[in-house]
């Protein structure tokens, strides 16, 4: 799958002024280190198959141990070479002969062994330093490729007896290390990268799928045409390996941070990834890492200089060759259809006791996952039939599929936060109200996705299912996330397709008109107004906006909704209440506040390449709205929103090269004034939380005690009048939109 051309623009909201600084903060926040059983996540689900795989791994480890034992003090180079060659020759005679999947001759394997033994046998080569990253790269590469060669050359007395016991892929390293990928957003160097070379046993002339058609993305198909296997490229990378000179806490943390940085680009380019694997090497000690929607887990150290450590690493590498695609982090419900040359996306949901499956065919990816952690929201335009291979046919899709990993509670039937449940309620509540037609997606089907385990049973696709009970038990109160997929009618374009300031204002008006209609008629508050959740739709009457993504929404008839604040919004656009995670009642004003932040962001950073600023924006005050520290972010927004004078400093930063930007400044300043300033009650004005009231009955001495000081928050006071303020904001926006339509 490939993101559409409109999705290739990465908005400033997803770009930190210092991406690596953000990656370090994310790694520090999400990392859970020294977790037992991380490598076991990659084991085959079928116990009998896994026992066979383990024997294969043990035989490979014994082969390499035998080579290690040949490296003895005092042995000259010629004697060592003879010992190694003899050992390799003897071992290969006990194994299957080289086949179509083998790449190495006996001489090649000797050369590989000479290289990786420098790393596995400290002191065997005086020119090798295990604390020099560049010395380790080629050693690690050769070890991984050596293991891959032996995976397809099992011992003669350990031949597979069933299809499940055959390796499905080989995990090999790209040839170039410490290299850049042409698809990297910031062109960071990749120490090492691994790829999956698939082994297709069952493909016939008319076959639609093979065992690893889940591992392919359209971007990868195109990348293979553009680059050789030498240079790593993000559309095809299976896992990234980071090498550090030692295993100190500081160096390992650097390695984890680098993995986070690279994983961003993997997610951006591979739209069928559930989670991502990685390896961090600190000298001779290696950790396996796995990244998911809300976790970064690292295993115990595997020391390659010890027999036990080597066995653990080799077993891990071999498991990757045999396990199901879902254990590699790929989505088993998205796969490439060779016959129709397109991608098929399955909807597999449980409706009560009934399991339903519907297959759609991909036309376009319109929203990509741009973050390592979070909901990993993606949106696909699909059709009910495969696209025609005739270039003159109309292959446009008319259905939108949303794919995400939100937090969930309880079973699918009992989860009141289920977006599919809320979207169905919106569709039912607005049915027959023609004024909202086309402004929101209409529910077709969907809910929690189901996958099959090794025994053919269907289970919820959740983070607990991914990690397994052993790992999950070590993660404390980590919130459960589930794979949700919803099919809906109503297809739009990303916000970046807006062609002018005038169109932008009209789109925003439609979105907020729809927002208020949903609140009034369905009692659902959206809570995540962001640029990614605003689509653009065009018809004979002009341009329109569409509000999507209800997975942060809440039912305002639920008595507990006011305090349910987890994950409410996208950081640069989050309301102050949600950033502070305070107890203030959540109302439509939080979403109106988000609209003002979006307009400021777009005015500064633009909404597509044509409106991007040419100079640096990292030192602008608005950059603090993307601060990872949510309290600092909230403080910045309180300061910037407090008065028209201070807010003018934000609008001064709008890109002067955008046509009609002066009028846009007045428009944004006007909306802020309605929300913050235009109130008769002074307690409702401003944004700074610093007003003191002395109770009339208190004397001066009592006033000096803190318990008699009441601090009024203007956001709290305005929330009491949210309906009238919201109506004023919508009327103001309608006035501007009417002018812009002309």
PDB file of C-alpha atoms in Angstrom, residues 348-488:
ATOM      1  CA  UNK A 348     -13.223  -9.440  10.771  1.00  0.00           C
ATOM      2  CA  UNK A 349     -15.476  -8.448  13.648  1.00  0.00           C
ATOM      3  CA  UNK A 350     -17.495 -10.210  16.299  1.00  0.00           C
ATOM      4  CA  UNK A 351     -21.133  -9.129  16.368  1.00  0.00           C
ATOM      5  CA  UNK A 352     -22.313 -10.683  19.597  1.00  0.00           C
ATOM      6  CA  UNK A 353     -21.782 -14.408  19.076  1.00  0.00           C
ATOM      7  CA  UNK A 354     -21.426 -14.189  15.285  1.00  0.00           C
ATOM      8  CA  UNK A 355     -18.124 -13.674  13.495  1.00  0.00           C
ATOM      9  CA  UNK A 356     -18.416 -11.733  10.237  1.00  0.00           C
ATOM     10  CA  UNK A 357     -15.801 -11.191   7.536  1.00  0.00           C
ATOM     11  CA  UNK A 358     -15.965  -8.831   4.579  1.00  0.00           C
ATOM     12  CA  UNK A 359     -13.111  -8.174   2.168  1.00  0.00           C
ATOM     13  CA  UNK A 360     -12.543  -4.772   0.583  1.00  0.00           C
ATOM     14  CA  UNK A 361      -9.956  -3.795  -2.032  1.00  0.00           C
ATOM     15  CA  UNK A 362      -7.600  -0.882  -1.524  1.00  0.00           C
ATOM     16  CA  UNK A 363      -7.676   2.156  -3.784  1.00  0.00           C
ATOM     17  CA  UNK A 364      -5.717   4.715  -1.774  1.00  0.00           C
ATOM     18  CA  UNK A 365      -4.196   5.434   1.624  1.00  0.00           C
ATOM     19  CA  UNK A 366      -5.352   8.859   2.784  1.00  0.00           C
ATOM     20  CA  UNK A 367      -4.152   8.937   6.410  1.00  0.00           C
ATOM     21  CA  UNK A 368      -0.883   7.388   7.569  1.00  0.00           C
ATOM     22  CA  UNK A 369       0.440   6.577  11.041  1.00  0.00           C
ATOM     23  CA  UNK A 370       3.101   9.194  11.707  1.00  0.00           C
ATOM     24  CA  UNK A 371       3.975   8.431  15.310  1.00  0.00           C
ATOM     25  CA  UNK A 372       5.667   5.505  17.041  1.00  0.00           C
ATOM     26  CA  UNK A 373       3.247   5.553  19.969  1.00  0.00           C
ATOM     27  CA  UNK A 374      -0.462   6.285  20.047  1.00  0.00           C
ATOM     28  CA  UNK A 375      -3.473   5.028  18.154  1.00  0.00           C
ATOM     29  CA  UNK A 376      -1.641   4.476  14.855  1.00  0.00           C
ATOM     30  CA  UNK A 377      -4.697   5.744  12.990  1.00  0.00           C
ATOM     31  CA  UNK A 378      -4.775   5.000   9.271  1.00  0.00           C
ATOM     32  CA  UNK A 379      -7.510   5.576   6.720  1.00  0.00           C
ATOM     33  CA  UNK A 380      -7.969   3.641   3.486  1.00  0.00           C
ATOM     34  CA  UNK A 381     -10.233   4.353   0.535  1.00  0.00           C
ATOM     35  CA  UNK A 382     -11.534   0.993  -0.695  1.00  0.00           C
ATOM     36  CA  UNK A 383     -14.018  -0.615  -3.027  1.00  0.00           C
ATOM     37  CA  UNK A 384     -16.157  -3.717  -2.698  1.00  0.00           C
ATOM     38  CA  UNK A 385     -14.673  -5.202  -5.889  1.00  0.00           C
ATOM     39  CA  UNK A 386     -11.043  -5.530  -7.033  1.00  0.00           C
ATOM     40  CA  UNK A 387      -9.955  -2.673  -9.286  1.00  0.00           C
ATOM     41  CA  UNK A 388      -9.957  -3.273 -12.994  1.00  0.00           C
ATOM     42  CA  UNK A 389      -6.553  -3.713 -14.611  1.00  0.00           C
ATOM     43  CA  UNK A 390      -7.839  -1.654 -17.535  1.00  0.00           C
ATOM     44  CA  UNK A 391      -6.153   1.750 -17.273  1.00  0.00           C
ATOM     45  CA  UNK A 392      -9.238   3.469 -18.704  1.00  0.00           C
ATOM     46  CA  UNK A 393     -11.576   2.135 -16.001  1.00  0.00           C
ATOM     47  CA  UNK A 394     -12.850   4.247 -13.123  1.00  0.00           C
ATOM     48  CA  UNK A 395     -11.288   2.600 -10.075  1.00  0.00           C
ATOM     49  CA  UNK A 396     -12.241   5.194  -7.500  1.00  0.00           C
ATOM     50  CA  UNK A 397     -13.434   3.864  -4.149  1.00  0.00           C
ATOM     51  CA  UNK A 398     -16.545   4.943  -2.306  1.00  0.00           C
ATOM     52  CA  UNK A 399     -15.902   3.457   1.146  1.00  0.00           C
ATOM     53  CA  UNK A 400     -13.532   4.677   3.845  1.00  0.00           C
ATOM     54  CA  UNK A 401     -11.947   2.252   6.300  1.00  0.00           C
ATOM     55  CA  UNK A 402     -10.496   3.600   9.515  1.00  0.00           C
ATOM     56  CA  UNK A 403      -7.908   1.456  11.276  1.00  0.00           C
ATOM     57  CA  UNK A 404      -6.678   2.339  14.803  1.00  0.00           C
ATOM     58  CA  UNK A 405      -5.517   1.032  18.187  1.00  0.00           C
ATOM     59  CA  UNK A 406      -7.466   2.930  20.886  1.00  0.00           C
ATOM     60  CA  UNK A 407      -7.567   2.180  24.597  1.00  0.00           C
ATOM     61  CA  UNK A 408     -10.473  -0.084  25.495  1.00  0.00           C
ATOM     62  CA  UNK A 409     -12.168  -1.303  28.623  1.00  0.00           C
ATOM     63  CA  UNK A 410     -13.836  -4.635  29.188  1.00  0.00           C
ATOM     64  CA  UNK A 411     -15.268  -6.763  26.420  1.00  0.00           C
ATOM     65  CA  UNK A 412     -16.257  -5.382  23.027  1.00  0.00           C
ATOM     66  CA  UNK A 413     -19.920  -5.679  23.974  1.00  0.00           C
ATOM     67  CA  UNK A 414     -19.476  -3.652  27.187  1.00  0.00           C
ATOM     68  CA  UNK A 415     -17.001  -0.999  25.991  1.00  0.00           C
ATOM     69  CA  UNK A 416     -18.895   2.298  25.911  1.00  0.00           C
ATOM     70  CA  UNK A 417     -15.860   4.008  24.319  1.00  0.00           C
ATOM     71  CA  UNK A 418     -16.102   1.833  21.203  1.00  0.00           C
ATOM     72  CA  UNK A 419     -15.929   4.255  18.269  1.00  0.00           C
ATOM     73  CA  UNK A 420     -18.032   2.003  16.047  1.00  0.00           C
ATOM     74  CA  UNK A 421     -20.808   2.180  18.621  1.00  0.00           C
ATOM     75  CA  UNK A 422     -20.562   5.993  18.770  1.00  0.00           C
ATOM     76  CA  UNK A 423     -20.395   6.420  14.989  1.00  0.00           C
ATOM     77  CA  UNK A 424     -23.466   4.237  14.536  1.00  0.00           C
ATOM     78  CA  UNK A 425     -25.238   6.452  17.060  1.00  0.00           C
ATOM     79  CA  UNK A 426     -24.203   9.555  15.092  1.00  0.00           C
ATOM     80  CA  UNK A 427     -25.452   7.997  11.844  1.00  0.00           C
ATOM     81  CA  UNK A 428     -28.768   7.106  13.447  1.00  0.00           C
ATOM     82  CA  UNK A 429     -29.122  10.461  15.225  1.00  0.00           C
ATOM     83  CA  UNK A 430     -28.530  12.562  12.102  1.00  0.00           C
ATOM     84  CA  UNK A 431     -30.532  10.346   9.755  1.00  0.00           C
ATOM     85  CA  UNK A 432     -33.092  12.457   7.916  1.00  0.00           C
ATOM     86  CA  UNK A 433     -31.300  15.734   8.702  1.00  0.00           C
ATOM     87  CA  UNK A 434     -30.229  16.723   5.204  1.00  0.00           C
ATOM     88  CA  UNK A 435     -28.350  19.834   6.345  1.00  0.00           C
ATOM     89  CA  UNK A 436     -25.590  17.536   7.639  1.00  0.00           C
ATOM     90  CA  UNK A 437     -25.368  15.208   4.643  1.00  0.00           C
ATOM     91  CA  UNK A 438     -21.772  14.721   3.551  1.00  0.00           C
ATOM     92  CA  UNK A 439     -20.327  16.428   6.639  1.00  0.00           C
ATOM     93  CA  UNK A 440     -19.703  13.220   8.588  1.00  0.00           C
ATOM     94  CA  UNK A 441     -18.996   9.577   7.698  1.00  0.00           C
ATOM     95  CA  UNK A 442     -21.924   7.162   7.858  1.00  0.00           C
ATOM     96  CA  UNK A 443     -21.392   3.869   9.643  1.00  0.00           C
ATOM     97  CA  UNK A 444     -21.456   0.649   7.590  1.00  0.00           C
ATOM     98  CA  UNK A 445     -19.833  -1.957   9.822  1.00  0.00           C
ATOM     99  CA  UNK A 446     -16.934  -2.507  12.152  1.00  0.00           C
ATOM    100  CA  UNK A 447     -15.657  -2.911  15.680  1.00  0.00           C
ATOM    101  CA  UNK A 448     -12.844  -4.828  17.326  1.00  0.00           C
ATOM    102  CA  UNK A 449     -10.833  -6.900  14.900  1.00  0.00           C
ATOM    103  CA  UNK A 450     -10.422 -10.625  15.412  1.00  0.00           C
ATOM    104  CA  UNK A 451      -7.510 -12.854  14.434  1.00  0.00           C
ATOM    105  CA  UNK A 452      -7.125 -16.608  14.416  1.00  0.00           C
ATOM    106  CA  UNK A 453      -4.723 -18.367  16.750  1.00  0.00           C
ATOM    107  CA  UNK A 454      -2.822 -21.540  15.893  1.00  0.00           C
ATOM    108  CA  UNK A 455      -5.821 -23.702  16.797  1.00  0.00           C
ATOM    109  CA  UNK A 456      -8.179 -21.823  14.487  1.00  0.00           C
ATOM    110  CA  UNK A 457      -9.991 -20.013  17.282  1.00  0.00           C
ATOM    111  CA  UNK A 458     -10.895 -16.343  16.808  1.00  0.00           C
ATOM    112  CA  UNK A 459      -9.645 -13.966  19.494  1.00  0.00           C
ATOM    113  CA  UNK A 460      -9.691 -10.186  19.922  1.00  0.00           C
ATOM    114  CA  UNK A 461      -6.670  -8.525  18.313  1.00  0.00           C
ATOM    115  CA  UNK A 462      -5.298  -6.631  21.325  1.00  0.00           C
ATOM    116  CA  UNK A 463      -1.947  -5.625  22.768  1.00  0.00           C
ATOM    117  CA  UNK A 464      -2.320  -8.443  25.292  1.00  0.00           C
ATOM    118  CA  UNK A 465      -2.821 -10.932  22.456  1.00  0.00           C
ATOM    119  CA  UNK A 466       0.369  -9.627  20.832  1.00  0.00           C
ATOM    120  CA  UNK A 467       2.523  -9.806  23.942  1.00  0.00           C
ATOM    121  CA  UNK A 468       1.158 -12.948  25.572  1.00  0.00           C
ATOM    122  CA  UNK A 469       0.247 -13.480  29.198  1.00  0.00           C
ATOM    123  CA  UNK A 470       3.825 -13.876  30.480  1.00  0.00           C
ATOM    124  CA  UNK A 471       4.961 -10.483  29.224  1.00  0.00           C
ATOM    125  CA  UNK A 472       1.630  -8.793  29.931  1.00  0.00           C
ATOM    126  CA  UNK A 473       1.803  -9.818  33.606  1.00  0.00           C
ATOM    127  CA  UNK A 474       5.012  -7.776  33.984  1.00  0.00           C
ATOM    128  CA  UNK A 475       3.554  -4.531  32.650  1.00  0.00           C
ATOM    129  CA  UNK A 476       1.493  -3.487  35.662  1.00  0.00           C
ATOM    130  CA  UNK A 477      -1.354  -1.147  34.823  1.00  0.00           C
ATOM    131  CA  UNK A 478      -0.535  -0.690  31.140  1.00  0.00           C
ATOM    132  CA  UNK A 479      -3.867   0.198  29.463  1.00  0.00           C
ATOM    133  CA  UNK A 480      -5.223  -2.401  27.083  1.00  0.00           C
ATOM    134  CA  UNK A 481      -5.481  -1.353  23.436  1.00  0.00           C
ATOM    135  CA  UNK A 482      -7.500  -3.128  20.780  1.00  0.00           C
ATOM    136  CA  UNK A 483      -7.344  -3.168  17.008  1.00  0.00           C
ATOM    137  CA  UNK A 484     -10.450  -1.373  15.719  1.00  0.00           C
ATOM    138  CA  UNK A 485     -11.514  -1.189  12.086  1.00  0.00           C
ATOM    139  CA  UNK A 486     -14.600   0.633  10.850  1.00  0.00           C
ATOM    140  CA  UNK A 487     -16.055   0.823   7.337  1.00  0.00           C
ATOM    141  CA  UNK A 488     -18.030   3.953   6.548  1.00  0.00           C
TER     142      UNK A 488
END
